[in-house]
XYZ file of C-alpha atoms in Angstrom:
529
model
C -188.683 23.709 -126.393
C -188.342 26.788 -128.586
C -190.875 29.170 -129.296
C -190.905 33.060 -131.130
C -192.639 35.651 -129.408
C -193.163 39.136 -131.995
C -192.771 42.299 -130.385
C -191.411 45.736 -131.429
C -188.553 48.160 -130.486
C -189.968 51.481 -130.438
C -187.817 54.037 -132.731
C -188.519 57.857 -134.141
C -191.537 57.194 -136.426
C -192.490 53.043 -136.396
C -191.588 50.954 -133.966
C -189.056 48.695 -135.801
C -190.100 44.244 -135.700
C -188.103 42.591 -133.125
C -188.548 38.522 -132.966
C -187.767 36.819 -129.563
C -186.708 33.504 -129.395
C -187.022 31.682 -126.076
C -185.548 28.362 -125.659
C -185.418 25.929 -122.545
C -183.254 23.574 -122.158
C -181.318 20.927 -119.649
C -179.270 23.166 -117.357
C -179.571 25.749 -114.704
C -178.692 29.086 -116.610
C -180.695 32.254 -118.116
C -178.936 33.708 -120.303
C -179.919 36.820 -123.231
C -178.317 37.552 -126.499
C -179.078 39.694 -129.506
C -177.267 42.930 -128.503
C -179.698 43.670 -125.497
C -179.466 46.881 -123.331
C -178.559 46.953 -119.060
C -182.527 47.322 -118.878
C -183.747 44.073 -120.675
C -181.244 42.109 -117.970
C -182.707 43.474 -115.109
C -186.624 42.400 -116.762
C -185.511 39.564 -115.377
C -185.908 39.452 -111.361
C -189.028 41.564 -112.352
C -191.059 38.629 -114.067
C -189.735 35.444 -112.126
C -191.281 37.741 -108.891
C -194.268 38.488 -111.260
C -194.573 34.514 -112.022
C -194.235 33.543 -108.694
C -197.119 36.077 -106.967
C -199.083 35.005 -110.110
C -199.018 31.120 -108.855
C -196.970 30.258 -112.296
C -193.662 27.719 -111.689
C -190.118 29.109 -113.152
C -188.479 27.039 -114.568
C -185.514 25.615 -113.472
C -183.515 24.757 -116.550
C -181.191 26.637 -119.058
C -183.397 29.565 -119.989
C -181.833 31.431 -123.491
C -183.580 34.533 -125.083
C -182.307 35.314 -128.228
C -183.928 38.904 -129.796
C -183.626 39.407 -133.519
C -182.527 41.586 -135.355
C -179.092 41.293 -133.762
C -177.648 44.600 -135.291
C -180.224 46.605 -133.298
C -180.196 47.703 -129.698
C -182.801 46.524 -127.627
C -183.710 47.999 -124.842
C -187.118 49.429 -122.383
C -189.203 47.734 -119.642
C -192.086 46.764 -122.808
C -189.977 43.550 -123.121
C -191.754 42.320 -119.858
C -194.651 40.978 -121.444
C -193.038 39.018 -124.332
C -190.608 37.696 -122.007
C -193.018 36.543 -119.902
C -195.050 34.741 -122.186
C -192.192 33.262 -123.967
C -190.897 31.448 -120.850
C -194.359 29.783 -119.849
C -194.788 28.865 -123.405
C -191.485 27.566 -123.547
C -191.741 25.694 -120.433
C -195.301 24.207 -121.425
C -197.586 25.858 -118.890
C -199.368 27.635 -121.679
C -201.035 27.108 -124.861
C -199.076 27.885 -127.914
C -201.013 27.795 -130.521
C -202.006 31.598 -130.637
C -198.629 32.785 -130.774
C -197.319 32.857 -134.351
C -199.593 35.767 -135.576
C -199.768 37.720 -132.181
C -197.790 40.947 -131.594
C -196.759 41.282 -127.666
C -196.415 44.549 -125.942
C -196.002 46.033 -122.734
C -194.105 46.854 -118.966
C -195.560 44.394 -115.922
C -195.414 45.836 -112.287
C -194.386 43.036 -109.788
C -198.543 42.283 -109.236
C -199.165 41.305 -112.857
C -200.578 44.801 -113.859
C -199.666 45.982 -117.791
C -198.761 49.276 -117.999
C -200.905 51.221 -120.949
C -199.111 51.851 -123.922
C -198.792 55.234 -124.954
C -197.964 55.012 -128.983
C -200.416 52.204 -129.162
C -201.145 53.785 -132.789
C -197.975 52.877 -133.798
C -197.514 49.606 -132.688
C -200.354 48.354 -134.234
C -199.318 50.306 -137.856
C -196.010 48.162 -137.508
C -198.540 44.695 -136.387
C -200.420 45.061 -139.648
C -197.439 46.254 -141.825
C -195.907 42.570 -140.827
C -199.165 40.700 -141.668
C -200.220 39.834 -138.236
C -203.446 38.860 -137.381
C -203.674 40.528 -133.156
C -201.870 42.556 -131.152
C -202.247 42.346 -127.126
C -201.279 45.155 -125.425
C -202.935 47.660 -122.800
C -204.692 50.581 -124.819
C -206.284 53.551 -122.760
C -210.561 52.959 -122.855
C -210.210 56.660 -124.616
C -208.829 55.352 -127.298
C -209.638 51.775 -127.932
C -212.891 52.293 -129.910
C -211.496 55.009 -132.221
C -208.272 52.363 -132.477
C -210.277 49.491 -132.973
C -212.439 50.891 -135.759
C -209.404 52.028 -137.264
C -207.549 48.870 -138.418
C -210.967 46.654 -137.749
C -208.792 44.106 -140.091
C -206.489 43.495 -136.539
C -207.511 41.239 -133.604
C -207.089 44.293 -131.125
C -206.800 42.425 -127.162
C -206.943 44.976 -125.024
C -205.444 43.158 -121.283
C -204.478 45.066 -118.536
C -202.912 42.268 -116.470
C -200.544 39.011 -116.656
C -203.442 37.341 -116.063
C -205.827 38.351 -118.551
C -203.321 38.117 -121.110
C -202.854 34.313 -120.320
C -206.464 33.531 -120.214
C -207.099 34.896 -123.672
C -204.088 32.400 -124.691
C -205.394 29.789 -123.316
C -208.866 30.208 -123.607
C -209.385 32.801 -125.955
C -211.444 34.368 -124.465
C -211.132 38.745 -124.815
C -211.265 40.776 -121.513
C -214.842 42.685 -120.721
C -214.649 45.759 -122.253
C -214.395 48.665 -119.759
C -217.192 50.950 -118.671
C -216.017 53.805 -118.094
C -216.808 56.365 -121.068
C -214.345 58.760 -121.457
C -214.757 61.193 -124.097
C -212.252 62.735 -126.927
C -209.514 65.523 -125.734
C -210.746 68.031 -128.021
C -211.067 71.129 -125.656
C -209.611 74.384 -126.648
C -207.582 75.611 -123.947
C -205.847 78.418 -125.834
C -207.913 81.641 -125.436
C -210.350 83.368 -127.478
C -209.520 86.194 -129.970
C -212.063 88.199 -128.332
C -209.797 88.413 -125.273
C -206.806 90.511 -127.150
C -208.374 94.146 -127.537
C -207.802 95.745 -131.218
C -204.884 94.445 -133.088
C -207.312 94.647 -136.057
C -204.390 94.456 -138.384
C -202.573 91.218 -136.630
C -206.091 89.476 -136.358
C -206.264 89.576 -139.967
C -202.837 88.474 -140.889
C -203.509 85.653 -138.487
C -206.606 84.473 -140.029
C -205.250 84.557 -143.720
C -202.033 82.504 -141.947
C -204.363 80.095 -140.645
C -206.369 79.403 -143.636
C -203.601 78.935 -146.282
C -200.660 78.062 -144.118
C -198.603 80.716 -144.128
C -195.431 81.700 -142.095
C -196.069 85.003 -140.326
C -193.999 87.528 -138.280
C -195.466 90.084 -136.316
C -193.193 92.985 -135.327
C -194.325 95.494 -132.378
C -193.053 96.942 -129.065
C -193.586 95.526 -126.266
C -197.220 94.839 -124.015
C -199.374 95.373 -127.583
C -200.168 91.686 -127.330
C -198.335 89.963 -129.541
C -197.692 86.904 -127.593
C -201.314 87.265 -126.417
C -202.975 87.216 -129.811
C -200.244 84.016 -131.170
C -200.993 82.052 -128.623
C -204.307 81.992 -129.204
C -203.463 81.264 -132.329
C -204.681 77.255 -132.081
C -208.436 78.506 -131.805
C -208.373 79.500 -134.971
C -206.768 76.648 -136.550
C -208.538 74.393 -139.506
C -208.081 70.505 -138.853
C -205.174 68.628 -139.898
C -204.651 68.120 -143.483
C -205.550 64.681 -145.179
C -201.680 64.672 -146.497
C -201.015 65.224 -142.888
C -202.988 63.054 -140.819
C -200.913 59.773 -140.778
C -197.642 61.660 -140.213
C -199.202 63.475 -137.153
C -200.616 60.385 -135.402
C -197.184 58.720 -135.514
C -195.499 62.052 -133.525
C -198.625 63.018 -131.694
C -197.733 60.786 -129.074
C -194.194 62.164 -128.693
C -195.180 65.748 -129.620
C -197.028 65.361 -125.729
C -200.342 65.754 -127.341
C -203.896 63.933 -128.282
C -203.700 61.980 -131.303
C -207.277 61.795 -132.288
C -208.166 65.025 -131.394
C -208.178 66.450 -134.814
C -206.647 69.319 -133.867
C -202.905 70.493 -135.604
C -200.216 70.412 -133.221
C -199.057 73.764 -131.412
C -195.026 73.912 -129.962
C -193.425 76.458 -128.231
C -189.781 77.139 -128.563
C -187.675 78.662 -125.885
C -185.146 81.408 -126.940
C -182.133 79.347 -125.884
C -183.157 76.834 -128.427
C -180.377 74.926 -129.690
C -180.201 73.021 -133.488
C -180.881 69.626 -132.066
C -183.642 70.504 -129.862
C -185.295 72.020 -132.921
C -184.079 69.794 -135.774
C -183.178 66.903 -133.851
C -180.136 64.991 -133.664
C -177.261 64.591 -136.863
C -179.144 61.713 -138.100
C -182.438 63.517 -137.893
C -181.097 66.204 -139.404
C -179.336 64.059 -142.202
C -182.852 62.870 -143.154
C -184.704 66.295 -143.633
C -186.174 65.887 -146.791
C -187.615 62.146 -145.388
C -189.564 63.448 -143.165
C -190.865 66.528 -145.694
C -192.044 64.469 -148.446
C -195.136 62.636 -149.130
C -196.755 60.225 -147.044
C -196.041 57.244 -149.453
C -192.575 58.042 -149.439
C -191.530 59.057 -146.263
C -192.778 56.598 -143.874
C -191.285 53.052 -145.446
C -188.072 54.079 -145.745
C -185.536 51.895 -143.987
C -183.347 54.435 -142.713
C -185.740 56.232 -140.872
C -187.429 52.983 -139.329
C -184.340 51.634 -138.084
C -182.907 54.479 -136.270
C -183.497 53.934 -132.355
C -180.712 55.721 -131.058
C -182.024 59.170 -133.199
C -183.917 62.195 -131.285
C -186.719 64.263 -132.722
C -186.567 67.895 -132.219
C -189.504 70.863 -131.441
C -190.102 70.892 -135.236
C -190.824 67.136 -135.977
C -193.680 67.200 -133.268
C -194.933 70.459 -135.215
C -194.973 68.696 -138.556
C -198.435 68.922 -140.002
C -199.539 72.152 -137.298
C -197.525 75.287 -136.393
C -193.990 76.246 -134.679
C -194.513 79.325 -132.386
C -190.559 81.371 -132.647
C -191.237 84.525 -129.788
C -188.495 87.062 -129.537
C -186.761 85.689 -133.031
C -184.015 87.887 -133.107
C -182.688 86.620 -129.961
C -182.286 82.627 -131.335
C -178.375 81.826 -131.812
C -177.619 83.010 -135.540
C -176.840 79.223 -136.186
C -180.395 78.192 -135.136
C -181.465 80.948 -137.514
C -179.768 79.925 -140.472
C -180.765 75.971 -139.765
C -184.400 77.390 -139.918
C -184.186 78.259 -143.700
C -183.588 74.712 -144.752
C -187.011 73.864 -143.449
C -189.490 76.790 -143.844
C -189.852 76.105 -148.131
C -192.225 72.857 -147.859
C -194.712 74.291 -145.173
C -194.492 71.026 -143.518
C -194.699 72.990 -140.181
C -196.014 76.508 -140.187
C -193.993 79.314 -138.363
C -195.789 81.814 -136.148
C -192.978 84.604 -134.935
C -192.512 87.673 -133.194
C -190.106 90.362 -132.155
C -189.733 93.619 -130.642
C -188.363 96.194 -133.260
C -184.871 96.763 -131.550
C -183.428 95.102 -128.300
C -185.282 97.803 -125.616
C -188.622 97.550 -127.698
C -189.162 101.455 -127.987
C -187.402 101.908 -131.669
C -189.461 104.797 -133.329
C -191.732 104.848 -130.501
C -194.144 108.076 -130.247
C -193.772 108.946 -126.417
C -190.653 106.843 -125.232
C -187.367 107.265 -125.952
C -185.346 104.188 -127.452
C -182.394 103.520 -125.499
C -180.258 101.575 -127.877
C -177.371 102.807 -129.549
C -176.703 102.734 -133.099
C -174.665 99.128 -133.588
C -177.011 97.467 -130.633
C -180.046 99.003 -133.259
C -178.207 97.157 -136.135
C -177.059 94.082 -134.794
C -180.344 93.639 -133.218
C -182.533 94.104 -136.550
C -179.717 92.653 -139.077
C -179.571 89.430 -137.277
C -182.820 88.382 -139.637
C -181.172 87.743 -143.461
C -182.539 88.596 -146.283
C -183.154 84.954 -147.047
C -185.094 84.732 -143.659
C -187.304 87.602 -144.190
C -187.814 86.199 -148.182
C -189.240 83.109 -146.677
C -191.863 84.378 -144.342
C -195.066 85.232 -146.382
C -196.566 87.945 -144.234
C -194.975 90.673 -142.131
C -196.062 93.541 -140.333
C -195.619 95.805 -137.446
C -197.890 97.292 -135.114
C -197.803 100.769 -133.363
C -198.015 101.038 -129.242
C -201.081 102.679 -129.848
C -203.611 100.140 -131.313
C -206.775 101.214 -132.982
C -209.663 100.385 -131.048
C -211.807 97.689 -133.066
C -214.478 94.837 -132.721
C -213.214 91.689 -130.752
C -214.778 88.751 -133.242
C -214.824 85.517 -130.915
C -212.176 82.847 -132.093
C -214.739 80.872 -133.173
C -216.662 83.631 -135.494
C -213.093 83.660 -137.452
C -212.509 79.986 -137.394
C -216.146 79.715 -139.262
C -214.486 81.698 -141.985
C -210.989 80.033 -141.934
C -212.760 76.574 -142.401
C -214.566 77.542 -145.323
C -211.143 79.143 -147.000
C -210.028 75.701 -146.154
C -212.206 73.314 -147.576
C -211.985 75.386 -150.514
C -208.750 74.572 -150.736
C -209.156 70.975 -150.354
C -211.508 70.249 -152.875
C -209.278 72.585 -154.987
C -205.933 71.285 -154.456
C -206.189 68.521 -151.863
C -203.265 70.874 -149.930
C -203.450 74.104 -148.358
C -201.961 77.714 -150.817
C -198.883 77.882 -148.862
C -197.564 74.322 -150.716
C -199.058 75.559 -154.031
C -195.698 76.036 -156.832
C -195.748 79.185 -158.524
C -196.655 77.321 -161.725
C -199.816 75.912 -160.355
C -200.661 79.606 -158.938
C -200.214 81.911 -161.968
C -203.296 79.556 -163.866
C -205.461 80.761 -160.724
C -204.326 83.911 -160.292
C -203.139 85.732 -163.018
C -206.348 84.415 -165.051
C -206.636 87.507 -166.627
C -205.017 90.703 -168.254
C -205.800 93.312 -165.577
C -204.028 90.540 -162.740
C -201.013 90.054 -165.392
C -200.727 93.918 -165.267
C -201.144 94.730 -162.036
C -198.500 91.671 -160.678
C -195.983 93.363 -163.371
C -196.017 96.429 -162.308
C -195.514 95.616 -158.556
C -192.781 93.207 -159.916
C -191.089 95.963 -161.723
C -190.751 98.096 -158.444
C -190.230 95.342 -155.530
C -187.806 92.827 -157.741
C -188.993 89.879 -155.907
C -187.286 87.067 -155.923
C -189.296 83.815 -157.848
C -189.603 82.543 -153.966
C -191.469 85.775 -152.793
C -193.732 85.891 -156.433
C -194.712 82.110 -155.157
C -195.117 83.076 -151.611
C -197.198 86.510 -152.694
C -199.400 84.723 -155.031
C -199.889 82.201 -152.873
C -201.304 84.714 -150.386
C -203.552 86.407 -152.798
C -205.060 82.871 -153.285
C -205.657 82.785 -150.040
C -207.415 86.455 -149.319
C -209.717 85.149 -152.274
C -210.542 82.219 -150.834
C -211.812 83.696 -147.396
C -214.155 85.404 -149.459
C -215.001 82.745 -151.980
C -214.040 85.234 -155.196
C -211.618 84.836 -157.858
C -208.567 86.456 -157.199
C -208.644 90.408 -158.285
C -206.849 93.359 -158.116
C -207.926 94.678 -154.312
C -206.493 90.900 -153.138
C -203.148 91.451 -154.989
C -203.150 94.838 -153.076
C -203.619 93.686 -149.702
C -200.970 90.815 -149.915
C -198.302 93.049 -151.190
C -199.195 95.523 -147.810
C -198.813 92.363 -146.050
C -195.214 90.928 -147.927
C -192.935 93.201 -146.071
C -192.537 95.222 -142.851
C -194.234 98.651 -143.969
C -192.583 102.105 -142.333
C -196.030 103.324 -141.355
C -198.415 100.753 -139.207
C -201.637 99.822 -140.705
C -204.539 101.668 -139.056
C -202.158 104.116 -137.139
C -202.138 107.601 -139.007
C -200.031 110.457 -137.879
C -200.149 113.617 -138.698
C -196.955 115.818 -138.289
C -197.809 117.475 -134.865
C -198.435 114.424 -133.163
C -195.379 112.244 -134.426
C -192.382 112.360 -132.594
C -188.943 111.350 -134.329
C -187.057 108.726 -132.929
C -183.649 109.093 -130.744
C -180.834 106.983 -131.243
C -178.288 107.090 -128.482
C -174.886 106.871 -129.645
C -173.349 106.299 -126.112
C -173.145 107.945 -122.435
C -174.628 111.525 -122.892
C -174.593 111.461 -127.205
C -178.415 110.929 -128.442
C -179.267 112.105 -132.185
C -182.764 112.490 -133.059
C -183.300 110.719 -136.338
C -184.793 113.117 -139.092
């Protein structure tokens, strides 16, 4: 008897159809085809022990499993279920009737229990992609009602054993529901704001990055609380964008976090980083613009669906929230220049900082700097010009930070949220993704704007990607404080576009600034004038 048994073969963003074919036969052999991994051969002493504790007969005929399509490689313990049901189908033992339009999914353990599924959002995307009418899998209780609600047009079986599974088949009747209420991971585990003492300056850049999506570096020596204040960065954070949202549930699972927590992703890099555990592997990496565009044309796209054997990196499980880069300078040059290709779409937003020369105490009031004079410039001219002309705000802070009011996270995040939705009912998108021709209508609206822009133009000669990136920012400031763009906003971004000599909020008068020593090598320092 032959029967087909849909599953899936789980792959970067989708999991990618797979139809299994099980046919019995006169004969005493099992046998698999369809370009099936070591892992798929070895499901099998794991269900005929699973069939026999269950009280189920195996067959003793010429068992064939054929999986489809045969150019793809199969492989993963999820097969058990499918496999399972295929044979007693196969063999008679069950009804068949239910099988056509079902979607099977999931690992057994030797006493009939189904593992839970952990990209159970995915699977069932794929299920009603392929017109199927159920899926039965294991889903977490956390998740199932959100799930369920969610694509309400799919017969969603939630089993968690063999034996479940089979009585729905035959009966079809669903398992009891389960009882235990378990509520949403939403809890912010970051830090407060209030926690990070002054910094007045970096709290600010931080909340204008936060409401329009802008790539910040922060540049200070070391123990200020740079680190401190970025990692608390996620507190402040508005939800995930609409454009966003589908994207981010397919790599929430991989990116190690809550899907339905509403939250934007947050990733850490390491300063070893390497390209493909940032970008991904050479077919990843191939596919960049894919994975940047919009949601109706990045997710369908047969390339990307089809590609098993492909590895995301740190930034694909940061698309839609933010990329946190500490100590940039010291990232291999080649992961540097990789990072250009990727920081024009805002796809992921990047949160850096660095120390202002390799022993942190570069034009340091009280401490001498230690580094010589090529250790100074290799260590600051490792960020290009093309770098630095793609991040939208940059500033440094002095050891000595003014002493200011600690706002709780949660006091700034009221303000970021309504910069945001302003932004959504403006643009549907956050400023950062704005083109410079849809910003000069909004913010050179009038003469005095046009002037003022021209004249900063005149003496900065920014590039057309900087004029987007500053107007963008101006936007932004505006927004916060729900005003049209004027002059005071276009002055505060352009104090925020590039590293200024003199730290905001630090003043120094003559007698108390002390000029920086550059040591030249053993016994040879030159005090910079």
């Amino acid at each position: 008897m032959l029967i087909r048994i849909h599953t899936v073969q789980p792959s970067v963003l989708l999991p990618v159809p797979v139809l299994l074919e099980v046919n019995i036969s006169r004969g005493i052999k099992f046998h698999l085809s369809g370009n099936v991994h070591t892992s798929i051969k070895e499901n099998r002493q794991r269900i005929y022990a699973t069939l026999k504790n269950e009280g189920w007969h195996w067959p003793g005929q010429r068992i064939t499993l054929n999986f489809r399509p045969l150019e793809l490689l199969k492989k993963g313990s999820h097969y058990d279920l499918p496999m399972a049901i295929g044979i007693l189908g196969a063999s008679g033992q069950i009804a068949t009737e239910l099988l056509a339009k079902t979607l099977f999914f999931g690992a057994i353990q030797l006493d009939g229990t189904i593992e839970p599924c952990r990209e159970a959002r995915n699977l069932l995307e794929t299920a009603y992609r392929e017109g199927l009418h159920r899926v039965v899998l294991n889903i977490p209780s956390k998740q199932m009602r959100r799930l369920s609600a969610e694509y309400h047009m799919l017969e969603v079986v939630n089993v968690s054993t063999l034996k479940e599974a089979i009585k729905f088949l035959q009966l079809g009747v669903l398992p009891e529901a389960s009882t235990q209420e378990q509520g949403e991971e939403d809890v912010n585990d970051y830090g407060c704001f209030s926690e990070v003492k002054g910094l007045d300056a970096f709290k600010r850049a931080l909340e204008i990055a936060a409401t329009g999506g802008h790539h910040i570096l922060l540049k200070g020596a070391p123990g200020i609380g740079k680190t401190m204040l970025l990692n608390r960065f996620p507190s402040i954070l508005p939800p995930v964008t609409p454009s966003d949202k589908s994207l981010f549930a397919m790599l929430g699972n991989k990116a190690g976090g809550s899907t339905f927590g509403g939250r934007r992703p947050f990733i850490k890099t390491m300063t070893d980083e390497s390209i493909k555990s940032l970008f991904g592997s050479k077919e990843i990496q191939s596919l960049k613009d894919q994975f940047e565009l919009t949601e109706q044309e990045v997710f369908w796209r047969t390339k990307v669906e089809t590609m098993s054997k492909a590895v995301l990196g740190k930034f694909h499980a940061a698309l839609g929230g933010t990329l946190f880069l500490d100590e940039l300078p010291t990232l291999s040059r080649g992961v540097l220049d990789a990072l250009l290709l990727h920081m024009d779409r805002y796809r992921a937003q990047m949160i850096m900082a660095m120390n202002p020369c390799h022993c942190g105490y570069f034009n340091h009031p009280d401490i001498d700097c230690t580094c010589t004079a090529i250790n100074l410039h290799r260590y600051q001219g490792v960020l290009s010009g093309a770098l630095l002309d793609r991040i939208d705000l940059q500033l440094t802070q002095g050891h000595t930070a003014p002493k200011g009011k600690s706002e709780s996270s949660e006091k700034i995040r009221g303000r970021v949220l309504k910069g945001y939705e302003i932004q959504m009912e403006r643009s549907d998108k956050q400023n950062a993704r704005l083109t410079l021709d849809e910003l000069k209508p909004l913010v050179l609206h009038d003469n005095t704007m046009k002037r003022s822009f021209l004249n900063h133009l005149k003496v900065q000669k920014w590039s057309l990607r900087k004029q987007r990136s500053l107007l963008s920012v101006v936007l932004t400031i505006a927004d916060l404080e729900g005003l049209i763009p004027e002059k005071k906003h276009l002055e505060e971004a352009v104090k925020l576009s590039t590293f200024s000599p003199t730290p905001e909020g630090v003043k120094k008068s003559s007698a108390q600034y002390k000029r920086p020593t550059i040591v030249l090598g053993p016994g040879m320092k030159v005090r910079q004038n």
